[in-house]
Structures are given as C-alpha cells and as structure tokens.
XYZ file of C-alpha atoms in Angstrom:
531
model
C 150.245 -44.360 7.631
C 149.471 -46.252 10.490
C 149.515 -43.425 12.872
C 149.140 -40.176 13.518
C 152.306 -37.206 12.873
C 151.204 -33.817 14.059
C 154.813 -32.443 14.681
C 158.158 -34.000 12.899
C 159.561 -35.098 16.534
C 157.255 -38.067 16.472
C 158.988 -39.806 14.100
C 162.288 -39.551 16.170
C 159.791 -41.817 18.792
C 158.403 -44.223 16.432
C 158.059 -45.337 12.704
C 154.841 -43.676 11.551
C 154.149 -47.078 9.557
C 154.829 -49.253 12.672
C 152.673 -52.203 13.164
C 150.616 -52.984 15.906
C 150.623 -56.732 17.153
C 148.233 -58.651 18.984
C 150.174 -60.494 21.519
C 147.323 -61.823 23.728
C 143.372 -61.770 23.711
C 140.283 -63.217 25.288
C 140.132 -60.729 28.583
C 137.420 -59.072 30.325
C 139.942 -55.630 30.662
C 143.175 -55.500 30.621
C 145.425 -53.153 32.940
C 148.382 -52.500 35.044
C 151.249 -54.210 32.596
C 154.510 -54.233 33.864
C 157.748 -55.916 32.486
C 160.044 -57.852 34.567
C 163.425 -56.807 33.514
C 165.306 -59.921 34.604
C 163.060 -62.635 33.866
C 161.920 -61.197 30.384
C 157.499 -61.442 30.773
C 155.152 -59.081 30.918
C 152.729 -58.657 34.211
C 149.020 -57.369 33.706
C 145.714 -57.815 35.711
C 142.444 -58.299 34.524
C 139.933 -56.900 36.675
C 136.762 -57.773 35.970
C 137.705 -61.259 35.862
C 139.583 -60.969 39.213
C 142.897 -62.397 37.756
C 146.784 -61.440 37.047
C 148.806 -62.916 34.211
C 151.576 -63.269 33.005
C 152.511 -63.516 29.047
C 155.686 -63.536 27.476
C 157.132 -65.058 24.117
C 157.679 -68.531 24.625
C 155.418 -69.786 27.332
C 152.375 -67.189 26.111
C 150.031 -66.402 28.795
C 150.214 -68.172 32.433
C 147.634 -67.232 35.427
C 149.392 -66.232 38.448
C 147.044 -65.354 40.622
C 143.809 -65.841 41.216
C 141.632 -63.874 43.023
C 144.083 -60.577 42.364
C 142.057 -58.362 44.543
C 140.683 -56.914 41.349
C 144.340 -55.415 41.198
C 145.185 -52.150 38.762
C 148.558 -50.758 38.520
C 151.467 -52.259 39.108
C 155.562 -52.005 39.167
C 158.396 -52.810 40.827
C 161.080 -51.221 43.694
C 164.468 -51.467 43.135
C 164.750 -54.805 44.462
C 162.236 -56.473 42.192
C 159.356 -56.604 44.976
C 156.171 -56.164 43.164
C 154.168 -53.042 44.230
C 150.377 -53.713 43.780
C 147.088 -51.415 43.698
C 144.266 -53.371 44.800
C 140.758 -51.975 44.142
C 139.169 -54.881 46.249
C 141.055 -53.904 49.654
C 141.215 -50.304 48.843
C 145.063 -50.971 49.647
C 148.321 -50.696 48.291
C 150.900 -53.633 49.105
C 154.511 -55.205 48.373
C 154.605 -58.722 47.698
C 158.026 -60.528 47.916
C 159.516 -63.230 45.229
C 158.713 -65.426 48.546
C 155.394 -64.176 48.556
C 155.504 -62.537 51.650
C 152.782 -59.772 51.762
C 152.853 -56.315 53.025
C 150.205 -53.367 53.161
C 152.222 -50.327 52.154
C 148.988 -48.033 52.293
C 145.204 -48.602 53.192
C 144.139 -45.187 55.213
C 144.290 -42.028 55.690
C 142.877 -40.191 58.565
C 141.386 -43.332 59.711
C 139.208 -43.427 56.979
C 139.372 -46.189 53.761
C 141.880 -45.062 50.946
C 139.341 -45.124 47.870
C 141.154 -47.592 45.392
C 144.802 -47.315 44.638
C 145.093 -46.975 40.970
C 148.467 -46.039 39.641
C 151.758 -46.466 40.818
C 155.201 -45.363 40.460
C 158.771 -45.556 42.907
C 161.011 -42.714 42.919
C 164.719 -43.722 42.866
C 164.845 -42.097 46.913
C 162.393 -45.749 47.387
C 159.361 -43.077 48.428
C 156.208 -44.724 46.436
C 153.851 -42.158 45.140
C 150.220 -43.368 43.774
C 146.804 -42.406 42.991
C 143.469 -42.920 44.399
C 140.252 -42.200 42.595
C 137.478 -44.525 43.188
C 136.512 -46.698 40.298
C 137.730 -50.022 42.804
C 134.805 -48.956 44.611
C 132.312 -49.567 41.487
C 130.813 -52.673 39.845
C 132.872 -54.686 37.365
C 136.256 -52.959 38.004
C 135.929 -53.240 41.826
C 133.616 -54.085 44.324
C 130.684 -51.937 45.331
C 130.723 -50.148 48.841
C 130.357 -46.721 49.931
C 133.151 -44.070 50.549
C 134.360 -43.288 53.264
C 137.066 -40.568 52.147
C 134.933 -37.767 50.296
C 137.669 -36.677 47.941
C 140.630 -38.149 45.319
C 144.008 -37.973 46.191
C 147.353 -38.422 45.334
C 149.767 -39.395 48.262
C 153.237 -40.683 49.216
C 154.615 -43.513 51.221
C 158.012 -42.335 52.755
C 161.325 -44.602 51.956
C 160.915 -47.472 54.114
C 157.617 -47.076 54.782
C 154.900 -45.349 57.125
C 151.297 -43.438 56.632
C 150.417 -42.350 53.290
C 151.146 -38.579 53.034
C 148.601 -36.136 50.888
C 150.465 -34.408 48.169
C 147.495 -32.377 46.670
C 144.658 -30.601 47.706
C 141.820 -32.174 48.662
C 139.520 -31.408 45.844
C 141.913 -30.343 42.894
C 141.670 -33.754 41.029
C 137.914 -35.376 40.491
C 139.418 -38.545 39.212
C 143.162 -38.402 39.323
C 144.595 -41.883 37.452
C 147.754 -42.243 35.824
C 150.854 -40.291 36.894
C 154.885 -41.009 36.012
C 158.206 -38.871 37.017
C 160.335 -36.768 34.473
C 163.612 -37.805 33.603
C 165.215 -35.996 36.617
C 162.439 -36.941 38.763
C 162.117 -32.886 39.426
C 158.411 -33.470 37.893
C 155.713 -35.259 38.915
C 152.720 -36.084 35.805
C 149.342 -36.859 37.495
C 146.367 -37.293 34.921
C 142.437 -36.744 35.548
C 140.183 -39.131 33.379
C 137.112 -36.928 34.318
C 138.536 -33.372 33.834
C 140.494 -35.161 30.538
C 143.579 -33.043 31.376
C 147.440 -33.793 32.312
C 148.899 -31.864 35.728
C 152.530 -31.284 36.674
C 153.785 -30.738 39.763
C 157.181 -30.072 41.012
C 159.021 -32.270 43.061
C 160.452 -30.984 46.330
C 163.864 -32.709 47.801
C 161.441 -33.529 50.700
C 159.357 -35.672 47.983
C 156.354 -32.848 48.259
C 154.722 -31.334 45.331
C 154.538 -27.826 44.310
C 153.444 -25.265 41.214
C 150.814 -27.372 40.391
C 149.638 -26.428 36.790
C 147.798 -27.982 33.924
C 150.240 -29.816 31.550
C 147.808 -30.692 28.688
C 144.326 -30.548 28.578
C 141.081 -31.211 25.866
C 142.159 -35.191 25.978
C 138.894 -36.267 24.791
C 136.706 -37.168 21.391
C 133.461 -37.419 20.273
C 134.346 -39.377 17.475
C 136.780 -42.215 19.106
C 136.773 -43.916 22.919
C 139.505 -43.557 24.940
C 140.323 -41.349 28.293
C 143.519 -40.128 29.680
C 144.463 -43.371 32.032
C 147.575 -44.983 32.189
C 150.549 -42.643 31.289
C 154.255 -42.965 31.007
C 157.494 -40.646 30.282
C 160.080 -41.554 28.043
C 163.589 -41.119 28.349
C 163.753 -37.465 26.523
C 160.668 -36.193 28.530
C 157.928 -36.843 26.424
C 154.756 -37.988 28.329
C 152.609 -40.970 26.494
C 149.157 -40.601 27.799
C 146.287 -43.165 26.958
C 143.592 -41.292 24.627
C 141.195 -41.345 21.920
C 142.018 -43.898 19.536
C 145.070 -45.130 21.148
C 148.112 -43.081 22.956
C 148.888 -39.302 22.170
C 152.421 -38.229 22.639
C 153.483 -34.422 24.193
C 156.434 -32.983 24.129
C 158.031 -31.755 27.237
C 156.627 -28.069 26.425
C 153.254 -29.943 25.836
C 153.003 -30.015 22.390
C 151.150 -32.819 21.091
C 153.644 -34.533 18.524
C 151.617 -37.307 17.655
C 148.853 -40.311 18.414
C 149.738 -43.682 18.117
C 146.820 -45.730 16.790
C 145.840 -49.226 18.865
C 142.836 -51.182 17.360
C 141.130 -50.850 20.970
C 140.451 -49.022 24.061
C 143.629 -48.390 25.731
C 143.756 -48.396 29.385
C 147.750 -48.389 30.470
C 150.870 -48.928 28.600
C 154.596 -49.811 30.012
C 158.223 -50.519 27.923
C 159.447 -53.999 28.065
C 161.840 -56.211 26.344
C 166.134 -56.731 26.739
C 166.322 -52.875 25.417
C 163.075 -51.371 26.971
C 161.869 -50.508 23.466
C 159.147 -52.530 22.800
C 155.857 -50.808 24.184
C 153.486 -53.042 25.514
C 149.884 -51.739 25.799
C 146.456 -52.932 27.704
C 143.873 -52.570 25.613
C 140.408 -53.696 26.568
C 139.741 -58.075 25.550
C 143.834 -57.668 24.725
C 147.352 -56.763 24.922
C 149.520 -55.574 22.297
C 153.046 -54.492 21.211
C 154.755 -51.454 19.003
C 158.495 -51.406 18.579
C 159.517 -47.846 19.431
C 162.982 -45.706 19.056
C 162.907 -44.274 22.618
C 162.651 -46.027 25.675
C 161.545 -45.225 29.573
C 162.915 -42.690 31.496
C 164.871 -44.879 33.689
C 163.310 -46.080 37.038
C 165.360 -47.843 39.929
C 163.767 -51.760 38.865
C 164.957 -51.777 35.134
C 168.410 -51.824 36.336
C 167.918 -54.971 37.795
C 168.173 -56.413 34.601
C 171.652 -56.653 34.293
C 171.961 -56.392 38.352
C 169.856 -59.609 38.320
C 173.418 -61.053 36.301
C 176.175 -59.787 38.232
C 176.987 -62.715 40.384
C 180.894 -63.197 41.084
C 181.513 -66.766 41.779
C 184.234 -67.584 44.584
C 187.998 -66.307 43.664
C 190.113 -68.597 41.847
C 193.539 -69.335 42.643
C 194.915 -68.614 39.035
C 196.418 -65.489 38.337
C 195.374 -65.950 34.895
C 191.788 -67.176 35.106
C 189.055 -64.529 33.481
C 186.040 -63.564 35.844
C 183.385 -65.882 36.089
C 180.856 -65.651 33.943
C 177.385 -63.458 35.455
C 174.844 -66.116 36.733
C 171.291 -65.527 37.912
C 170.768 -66.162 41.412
C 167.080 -65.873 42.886
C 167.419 -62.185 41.080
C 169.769 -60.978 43.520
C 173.875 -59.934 42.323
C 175.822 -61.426 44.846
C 179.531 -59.650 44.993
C 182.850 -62.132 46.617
C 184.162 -58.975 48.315
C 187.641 -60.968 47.917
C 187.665 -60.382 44.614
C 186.083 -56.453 44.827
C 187.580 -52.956 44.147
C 185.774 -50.200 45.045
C 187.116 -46.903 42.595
C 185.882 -43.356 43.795
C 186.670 -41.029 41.344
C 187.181 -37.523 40.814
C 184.787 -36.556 44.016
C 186.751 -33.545 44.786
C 185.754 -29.675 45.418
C 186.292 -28.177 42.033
C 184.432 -31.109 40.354
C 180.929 -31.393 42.385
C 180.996 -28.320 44.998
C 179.855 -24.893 45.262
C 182.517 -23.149 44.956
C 184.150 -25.402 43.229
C 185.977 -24.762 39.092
C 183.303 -26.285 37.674
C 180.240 -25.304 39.514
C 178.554 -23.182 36.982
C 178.268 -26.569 35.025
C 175.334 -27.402 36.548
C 177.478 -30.559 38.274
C 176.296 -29.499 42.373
C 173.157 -29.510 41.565
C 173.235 -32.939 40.377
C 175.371 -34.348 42.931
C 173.153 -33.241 45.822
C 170.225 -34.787 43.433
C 172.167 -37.922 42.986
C 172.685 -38.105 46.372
C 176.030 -39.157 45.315
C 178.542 -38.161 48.685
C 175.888 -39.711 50.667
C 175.865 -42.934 48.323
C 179.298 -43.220 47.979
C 180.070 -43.257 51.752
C 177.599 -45.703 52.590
C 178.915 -48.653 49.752
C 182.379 -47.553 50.771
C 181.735 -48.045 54.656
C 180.037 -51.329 54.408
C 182.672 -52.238 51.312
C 185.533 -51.780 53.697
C 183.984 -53.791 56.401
C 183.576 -56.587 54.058
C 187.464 -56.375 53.153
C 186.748 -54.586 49.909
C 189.806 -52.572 47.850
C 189.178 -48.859 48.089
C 190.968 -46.907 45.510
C 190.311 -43.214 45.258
C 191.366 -41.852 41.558
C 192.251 -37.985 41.898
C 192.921 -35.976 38.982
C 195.249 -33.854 40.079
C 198.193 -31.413 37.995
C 200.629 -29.172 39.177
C 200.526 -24.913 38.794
C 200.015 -24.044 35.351
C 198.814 -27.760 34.732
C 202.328 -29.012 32.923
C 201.951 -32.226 30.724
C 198.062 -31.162 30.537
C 197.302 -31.667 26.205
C 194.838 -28.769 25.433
C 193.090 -31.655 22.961
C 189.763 -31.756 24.344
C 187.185 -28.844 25.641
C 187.662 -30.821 28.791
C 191.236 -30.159 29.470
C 191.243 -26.725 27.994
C 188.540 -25.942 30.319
C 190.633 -27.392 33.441
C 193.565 -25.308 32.517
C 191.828 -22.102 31.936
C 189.850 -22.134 35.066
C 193.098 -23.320 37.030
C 190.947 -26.362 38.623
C 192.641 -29.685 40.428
C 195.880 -27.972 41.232
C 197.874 -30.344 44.041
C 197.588 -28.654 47.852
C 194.525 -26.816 46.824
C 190.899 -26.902 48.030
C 189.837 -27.832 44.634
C 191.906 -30.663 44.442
C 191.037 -32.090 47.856
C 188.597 -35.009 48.455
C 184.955 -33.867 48.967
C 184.202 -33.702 53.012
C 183.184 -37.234 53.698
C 185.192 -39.063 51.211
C 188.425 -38.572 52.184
C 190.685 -41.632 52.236
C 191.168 -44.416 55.377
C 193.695 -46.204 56.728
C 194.502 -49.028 53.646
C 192.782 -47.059 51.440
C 194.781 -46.591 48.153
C 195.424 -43.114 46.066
C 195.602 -43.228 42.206
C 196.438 -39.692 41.224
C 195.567 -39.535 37.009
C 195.286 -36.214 34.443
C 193.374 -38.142 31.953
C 189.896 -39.054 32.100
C 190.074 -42.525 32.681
C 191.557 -43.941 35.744
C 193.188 -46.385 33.530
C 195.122 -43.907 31.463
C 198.747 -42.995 32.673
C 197.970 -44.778 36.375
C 199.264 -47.072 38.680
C 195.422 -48.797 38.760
C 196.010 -52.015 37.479
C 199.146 -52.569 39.242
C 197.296 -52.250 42.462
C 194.415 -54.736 41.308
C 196.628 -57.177 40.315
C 198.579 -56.979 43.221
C 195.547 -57.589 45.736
C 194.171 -60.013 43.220
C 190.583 -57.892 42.299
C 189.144 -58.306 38.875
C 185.691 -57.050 39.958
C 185.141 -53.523 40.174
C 182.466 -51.073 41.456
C 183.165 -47.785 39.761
C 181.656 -44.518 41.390
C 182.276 -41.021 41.079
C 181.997 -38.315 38.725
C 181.330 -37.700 35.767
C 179.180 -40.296 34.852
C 179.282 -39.622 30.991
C 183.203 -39.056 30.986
C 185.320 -40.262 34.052
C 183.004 -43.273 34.964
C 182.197 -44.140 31.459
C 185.761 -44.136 30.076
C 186.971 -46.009 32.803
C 183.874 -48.736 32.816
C 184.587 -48.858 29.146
C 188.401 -49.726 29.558
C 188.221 -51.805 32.107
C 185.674 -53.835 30.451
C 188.022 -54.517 27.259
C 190.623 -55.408 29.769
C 188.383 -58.072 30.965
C 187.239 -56.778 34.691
C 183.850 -57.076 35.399
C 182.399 -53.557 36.195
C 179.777 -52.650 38.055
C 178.186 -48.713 38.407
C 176.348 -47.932 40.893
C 174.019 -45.281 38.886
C 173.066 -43.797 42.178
C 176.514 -43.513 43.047
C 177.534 -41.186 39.636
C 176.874 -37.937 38.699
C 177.467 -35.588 36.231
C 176.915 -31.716 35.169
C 172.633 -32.903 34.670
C 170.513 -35.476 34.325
C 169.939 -35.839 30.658
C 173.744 -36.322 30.316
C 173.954 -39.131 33.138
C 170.647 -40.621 31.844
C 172.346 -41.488 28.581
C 175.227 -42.643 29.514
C 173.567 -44.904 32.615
C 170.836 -45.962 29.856
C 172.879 -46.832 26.515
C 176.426 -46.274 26.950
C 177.085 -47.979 30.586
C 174.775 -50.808 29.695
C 176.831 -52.710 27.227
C 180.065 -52.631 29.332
C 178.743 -52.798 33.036
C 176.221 -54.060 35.834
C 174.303 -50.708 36.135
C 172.890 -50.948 39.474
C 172.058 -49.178 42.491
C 174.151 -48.718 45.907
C 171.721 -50.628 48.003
C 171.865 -53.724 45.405
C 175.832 -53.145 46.145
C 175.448 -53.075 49.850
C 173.110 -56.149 49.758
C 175.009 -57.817 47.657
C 177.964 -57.842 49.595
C 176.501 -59.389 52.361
C-alpha cells in the first residue's frame, strides 16, 4: 500500500495504491503551486533560487519570472489576477494578465508586515493571509530585522485598504498555511512551530471568532515534514502538509489518513480540467496524485469555464445554433442582444423568514449567498444593457389544484400551503420585484421550462443565451440549466447568484452537476462581461 489508511473514509479521497509522479525536478524548494483553471499549467515559486515557474504537460517547465521577490504562496481572485506573497518586500500584491502591479498589503501600524506567507480569497473578494517571518531569514528570504514583534493573520477588505488583524497578537508563533471550509463559515490557520491546526469562525463582517485548536501533535521524530501548506476539500476535510507527506482530517478532526510523497512537502493545490489531480511542492520537485475529491470551490476555478463563455455577435438566422465558446484574453464577453436574464423562484416562502420553507435551512443561505443583493445588481446593469428579464414564479391556486403529489418536493408545497397566488409567500422577494418590460413566467414544476410560456418569449425577442439565477440551486436552477442546455441555449449560472436550503447541497450541484451543462460563474464576471 502506497499510503497510509487510519479510518475507512480515506479511501472515499484517494486509492490507497495511488501512485505518486514526479512531474518536475532540479529546484532549490519548491512552494506556493497554484493551477490556472483556464489556461491548464501549474504556477510555483522557488525561493531560494529567487524564481517562479510555470510547468504543465506539454510545454514542461517555463521561467516566468525572475527575480520573484523570493515569492511563497500564491492564488488567484475571481478575475484571474494573481495574488502574490513576497518574502523579499515583506508585501502582498496583485499582478494583472497586463502585468500591472499592485501592493495589496505591506504594513501594519506603520511598521513592516513580517513576510506574507499563505494566501487565500473569500468569494465576498476580502483576501485573508498569513505572516510569520521565515521571508525575513537566509535562503527563504532575505535577512533584516523585525520590525513587528509578533505573527499575524490579517484581512484586506473587498476592494482593498489596510490590512486588518484577525487574531491576537501572540496566539500563533509561526502561523503558515490556512484555507476556508466549504461554506466559508470556517477559517483553518496552521502553526509550523506549535505543529497544530486552529479554526476560527467566520463572522459576516469577515472577522474571526471561537478560536480553538483543530488538530494538534503534527510532528515526528522518525520522518521530516511540518504542518505548512494546507488545503480543504470539497466535503470538509482539511489536507495539511506533515511527516512523510500530507495527513488528511476529517471535519470532526479525525485523522483518516497520510498520503505518502517521496520528499519534504511544503504546499499542495488541485489542478487539472476536473480539479482532481493534486499537485504537491516538495523540496528539489513537484509531483502529482490523482484523487476522488476535489477543492472546496473558490471564486477563480470558475473561471475555467467563465474563461469560455464568449457569445459572438447575433446572427440573423432564426435557425442558427449559438456560437461556439471562444477564449478571449480570459474574460466571457456576453452580446446582451442575444441575453436573457431568468430569476427564479426568489419569492417569500422560498428564501425568507417567515417564509413555507424557512425551517429548511434556505434564509440562511440566501443571506450567505448574498443572493437578493446579487441578483439585483446583474439585473440592474442587465437591463441597462437591453438584456431580457424574465422572472419564473411558481405559483398554484388554494388547495394547489393540478399540483402531482410525485415528489417530496410537491408534497411538501401542498402540505405547508406555500406559493398560493395573492399571498405573501407567493410574492417576489423585496427588491426583485418586476420592471417596466420585464416579463412574468408563472410555472408549478421545477423547471422553468416545464408547462411555461419560456421559450415562446425567447424566441420571440430572439435570446438563445441565458443567465439563470434564483433558487434552488440543486433543483429549480439545475433542472432548468439542464433543459435548456439539451435545447441548445447556452446557459450561464451565476453561482453567487443561486442558493439553496445549505451549502453542501449548492456546492454539488455548482461543482459537478452545473458544470457539464453551464458557464458557472460569478455576478461580477456577468456584470463585466456585459460591458
């Protein structure tokens, strides 16, 4: 066996017997990887030797940049602008596919960050990131004094502004890797001195609170290796460099398993078309492991199929399919002449307090998704641009006549007397209420398509594009992306813009389901992309 089974969950993660290949070698230490969902290659720095690469199947490795700054972790924002820690400058910057440059974070109280270390965007654009102070050693940095006297963990607001402390001052000695939950309601941070995991939770402010240990005793006498990098998958299990290679704990913090690497791990990140191959930095090289799970999803991987979702002008044929998705610099660029915008099933009884369904869990979501907020915003700047609107209600009359009792679904809408026409539950959520040219498509099915007047209305106005909001992502969106996909209308979800009854439930469908049928995006990509 190739690696290491302490509970029977591990195997659900990865084969046991999986091999571990050698992709690239010949570094000084390799760090920071980071896979670029839309042009398919892995990122990574070497610090010692001052330089980021590049590597991916064809082309092998390419030098990109030389000096790097001595640079450590890296990712990416949601609109592919790489987000850098540099040891040398003690600073944290965005640089721009024009390479443009910009210092995100460099002080804090007028004093010298340490070294930004590790990185990671939450899908609100706030960028949270650690700051021990191995850039200000030999070999992995360059050698000054200190001017902070302690190790933090901050936050840079959405759209920028000073670095915010998160922590106390003198809770972490070397705080290192750290990655969200899921649901982004927990924050991981890891200390390679103290060898232990912490988890915070995540305020709706971005603060943390409840901060506990997670996992601890992450050390060996017998094998190198110290918690550093660290990533969570998409069921909540955290992957932590370690002894020997990578350990594995469940969300409880069980340890499930180790997966062995033939070096010193220092940082690990999922790559390839489906996000389940793991790359990992391991000392002189980098290597791959094909895994069952993949990421929890963060706002950059969706530009992967974003990246494709480039309508080309409208035709005059009736007949014509849409064009085909192109690349364009990485951007999706939407002809809002050929655009619907569908927002569905945002009333009361489906996402409110109050509401028929509330003790589903689907509020709490919604404020989480942001998803009214969302919504409004692509629909305001879609209706500038000359964008369809089409709100899809599902509405019955009292006692819910014609309503099958075939699914839990419906049986649940008739027993709790939900959607009924002329009541509150039924109505629009505040906010989303239809405008002037606005359309209504009233449905009691849970695709839009089903029973509607939907297509007559796109074919009418000539729209074979469509960007499908609403709720609930796993049902109403899905079904409806799915359909509309088969009828050969190019969909695109807005993942920000959906929610559902939790996250685990929107998470699949966003991350498997939606991602064979649509352009799973975000609503700022929308905005920008209609110009």
């Amino acid at each position: 066996m190739t690696h290491v089974t302490l509970r029977p969950e591990f195997e659900n993660l990865i084969d046991p017997y999986a091999p571990v290949a050698q992709v690239a070698t010949g570094f000084e230490f390799t760090e920071g990887p980071i896979w670029h969902p839309a042009e398919q290659f892995l990122l990574f720095s070497d610090m010692p030797a001052d330089v980021r690469r590049r590597w991916d199947a064809k082309r092998g490795v390419v030098e990109m940049r030389r000096p790097s700054n001595k640079c450590n972790g890296m990712t990416y924002d949601a609109d592919l602008n790489l987000i850098v820690c540099e040891h040398a400058t003690s600073s944290l910057v965005r640089e721009r596919p024009d390479g443009r440059r910009e210092i995100l974070a460099s002080h804090f109280e007028n004093q010298e960050l340490n070294s930004p270390n590790d990185v990671c965007v939450h899908s609100s654009g706030a960028i949270y990131f650690s700051d021990p102070w191995y850039g200000r050693m030999p070999v992995y940095g360059v050698e000054r004094p200190r001017q902070l006297g302690f190790q933090g963990i901050y936050r840079v607001p959405p759209g920028g502004g000073a670095p915010r402390l998160l922590v106390d001052r003198y809770l972490f000695d070397q705080p290192n890797g750290l990655c969200f939950s899921p649901d982004e309601r927990l924050l991981y941070v890891n200390d390679t001195v103290q060898a232990l995991i912490r988890v915070f939770d995540v305020g709706s402010d971005g603060a943390l609170s409840n901060g506990r240990v997670f996992a601890s005793g992450i050390r060996s006498e017998l094998e190198p290796g110290v918690p550093d990098g660290m990533k969570c998958d998409q069921r909540g299990n955290v992957w932590v460099t370690a002894p020997g290679g990578v350990w594995v704990y469940a969300p409880t913090g069980e340890l499930l398993g180790k997966v062995r690497v033939p070096e010193l791990v220092a940082n690990l990140a999922w790559g390839g078309p489906e996000f389940r191959t793991l790359y990992l930095t391991a000392t002189h090289s980098v290597y791959a492991i094909q895994s069952k799970v993949g990421p929890r999803h963060e706002p950059y991987m969706s530009a992967r199929s974003r990246g494709a979702a480039t309508a080309g002008p409208a035709t005059s044929s009736s007949t014509s399919a849409p064009s085909a998705p192109q690349l364009a610099s990485g951007d999706m660029q939407l002809d809002p002449r050929r655009c619907a915008m569908i927002i569905q099933d945002l009333q009361n009884d489906v996402i409110m307090d109050g509401g028929a369904f509330a003790e589903s869990g689907a509020p709490g979501h919604a404020k989480q998704q942001r998803v009214v907020d969302n919504v409004r915003r692509v629909a305001e700047v879609a209706r500038a641009r000359g964008v369809v609107i089409i709100h899809v209600w599902f509405v019955v009359e009292p006692g819910a006549p014609g309503v099958t009792l075939n699914a839990p679904l419906f049986e649940g809408l008739v027993d709790s007397k939900a959607m009924v026409r002329g009541s509150w539950g039924a109505a629009p959520v505040a906010g989303l209420e239809p405008r002037n040219g606005d359309f209504v498509v009233e449905k009691m099915r849970m695709s839009a398509w089903e029973g509607t007047r939907l297509e007559t209305i796109l074919r009418a106005t000539g729209r074979d594009v469509i960007i499908n909001t609403g709720a609930w992502t796993n049902m109403s969106v899905e079904h409806t992306a799915r359909t509309g996909a088969d009828k050969g209308y190019f969909m695109v979800v807005p993942e920000d813009c959906c929610s559902t009854m939790n996250a685990d439930w929107h998470n699949a469908s966003i991350n498997f389901a939606l991602q064979n049928v649509a352009v799973v995006t975000q609503a700022d990509a929308v905005i920008k992309a209609l110009g």
